[in-house]
Every structure is written in C-alpha cells, then in structure tokens.
Amino acid sequence: MSNQKVDFSEYESEGQASKLIQKSKDSPFVPIGIAGFLGVAALGAYNYKNRGKVTTSVYLMQLRVAAQGTVVGALCLGLIYSMTNRYLLKKD
C-alpha cells in the first residue's frame, strides 16, 4: 500500500443549480420543457375553481396529460432541432 496523499479539494461536489446550468448548455430544450410543465401546472391550479361539473380526479388527470404533453413536445422539438443540425446541416 502506498502512503500517497490524495487531495480531495479538486473533487468538489457540484450543486443542483450548476447541474441544471450544465444540462441547459447541453440541451436547451430541457429547461423549456420544465418551464412549460410549470406553466401548465400553474394554469391548472389557477383554473381549478372554474372547472365546471368535472370531478377533481378527472380534472387532475387531464391536467397531468397536458403537462406531460408539454414536456414531451418540448423534448421532441429539441430532438428534431439537434438531428437537423447534425444530419442535414452537418454541424457538430
């Protein structure tokens, strides 16, 4: 066994904010999807009082589908954008 000292100061753990910033740089449509999800959730919470004769469980299921659709749509747009840049425009 060696008696070498290991300097752990180089291996700082990165926080959640820095991870989100790095993910935003790698794929910019992820934060757009998160913002869309939060927007749909806020709109659904605001419109909850005026839902009419729809029961709460049905309203929440419809809200969940709308929020998931927003996120999946944003990710699909990001995929189309990156594939267009990589294969059609030949940008790497």
Short mmCIF file of C-alpha atoms in Angstrom, two decimals:
data_model
loop_
_atom_site.label_atom_id
_atom_site.label_comp_id
_atom_site.label_asym_id
_atom_site.label_seq_id
_atom_site.Cartn_x
_atom_site.Cartn_y
_atom_site.Cartn_z
CA MET A 1 0.00 0.00 0.00
CA SER A 2 1.24 3.42 -0.86
CA ASN A 3 1.40 6.33 1.52
CA GLN A 4 0.43 8.95 -1.06
CA LYS A 5 -1.82 11.77 0.00
CA VAL A 6 -4.90 12.34 -2.11
CA ASP A 7 -6.14 15.90 -2.42
CA PHE A 8 -9.94 15.78 -2.38
CA SER A 9 -10.31 19.55 -2.81
CA GLU A 10 -10.21 19.03 -6.58
CA TYR A 11 -13.30 16.83 -6.43
CA GLU A 12 -15.87 19.34 -5.27
CA SER A 13 -19.42 18.15 -5.45
CA GLU A 14 -21.46 20.30 -7.76
CA GLY A 15 -24.85 21.57 -6.67
CA GLN A 16 -28.21 21.21 -8.32
CA ALA A 17 -28.06 24.69 -9.84
CA SER A 18 -24.76 24.02 -11.58
CA LYS A 19 -26.08 20.68 -12.85
CA LEU A 20 -29.14 22.45 -14.31
CA ILE A 21 -26.94 25.07 -15.95
CA GLN A 22 -24.74 22.37 -17.49
CA LYS A 23 -27.82 20.48 -18.74
CA SER A 24 -29.15 23.73 -20.22
CA LYS A 25 -25.95 24.18 -22.17
CA ASP A 26 -26.00 20.58 -23.43
CA SER A 27 -29.67 20.50 -24.42
CA PRO A 28 -31.52 23.83 -24.23
CA PHE A 29 -34.98 22.32 -24.66
CA VAL A 30 -34.92 20.63 -21.24
CA PRO A 31 -35.40 23.91 -19.32
CA ILE A 32 -38.05 24.89 -21.87
CA GLY A 33 -39.88 21.65 -21.08
CA ILE A 34 -39.58 22.30 -17.35
CA ALA A 35 -40.90 25.85 -17.80
CA GLY A 36 -43.80 24.53 -19.90
CA PHE A 37 -44.63 21.98 -17.21
CA LEU A 38 -44.60 24.64 -14.51
CA GLY A 39 -46.74 26.92 -16.68
CA VAL A 40 -49.38 24.25 -17.28
CA ALA A 41 -49.37 23.32 -13.59
CA ALA A 42 -49.79 26.96 -12.55
CA LEU A 43 -52.57 27.50 -15.08
CA GLY A 44 -54.33 24.33 -13.90
CA ALA A 45 -54.08 25.40 -10.27
CA TYR A 46 -55.46 28.83 -11.17
CA ASN A 47 -58.38 27.39 -13.18
CA TYR A 48 -59.23 24.73 -10.61
CA LYS A 49 -62.12 26.75 -9.16
CA ASN A 50 -63.76 27.21 -12.57
CA ARG A 51 -63.61 23.59 -13.70
CA GLY A 52 -67.40 23.27 -14.03
CA LYS A 53 -69.05 19.89 -13.42
CA VAL A 54 -65.84 17.92 -13.95
CA THR A 55 -64.79 15.90 -10.91
CA THR A 56 -61.47 16.60 -9.27
CA SER A 57 -59.90 13.30 -10.28
CA VAL A 58 -60.81 13.73 -13.96
CA TYR A 59 -59.59 17.33 -13.90
CA LEU A 60 -56.26 16.30 -12.39
CA MET A 61 -55.83 13.52 -14.97
CA GLN A 62 -56.47 15.97 -17.79
CA LEU A 63 -54.03 18.40 -16.22
CA ARG A 64 -51.39 15.66 -15.92
CA VAL A 65 -51.81 14.73 -19.59
CA ALA A 66 -51.48 18.38 -20.62
CA ALA A 67 -48.34 18.86 -18.53
CA GLN A 68 -46.74 15.66 -19.82
CA GLY A 69 -47.67 16.57 -23.38
CA THR A 70 -45.96 19.92 -22.98
CA VAL A 71 -42.73 18.33 -21.74
CA VAL A 72 -42.72 15.59 -24.39
CA GLY A 73 -43.43 18.18 -27.10
CA ALA A 74 -40.52 20.34 -25.98
CA LEU A 75 -38.18 17.34 -25.90
CA CYS A 76 -39.33 16.25 -29.38
CA LEU A 77 -38.66 19.75 -30.71
CA GLY A 78 -35.19 19.58 -29.17
CA LEU A 79 -34.57 16.20 -30.78
CA ILE A 80 -35.71 17.47 -34.18
CA TYR A 81 -33.50 20.54 -33.78
CA SER A 82 -30.40 18.53 -32.87
CA MET A 83 -30.98 15.94 -35.62
CA THR A 84 -31.44 18.72 -38.17
CA ASN A 85 -28.19 20.33 -37.11
CA ARG A 86 -26.28 17.06 -37.03
CA TYR A 87 -27.52 15.27 -40.16
CA LEU A 88 -29.00 17.82 -42.51
CA LEU A 89 -26.86 20.89 -41.84
CA LYS A 90 -23.75 18.85 -40.87
CA LYS A 91 -22.98 20.94 -37.76
CA ASP A 92 -21.30 19.11 -34.87
#
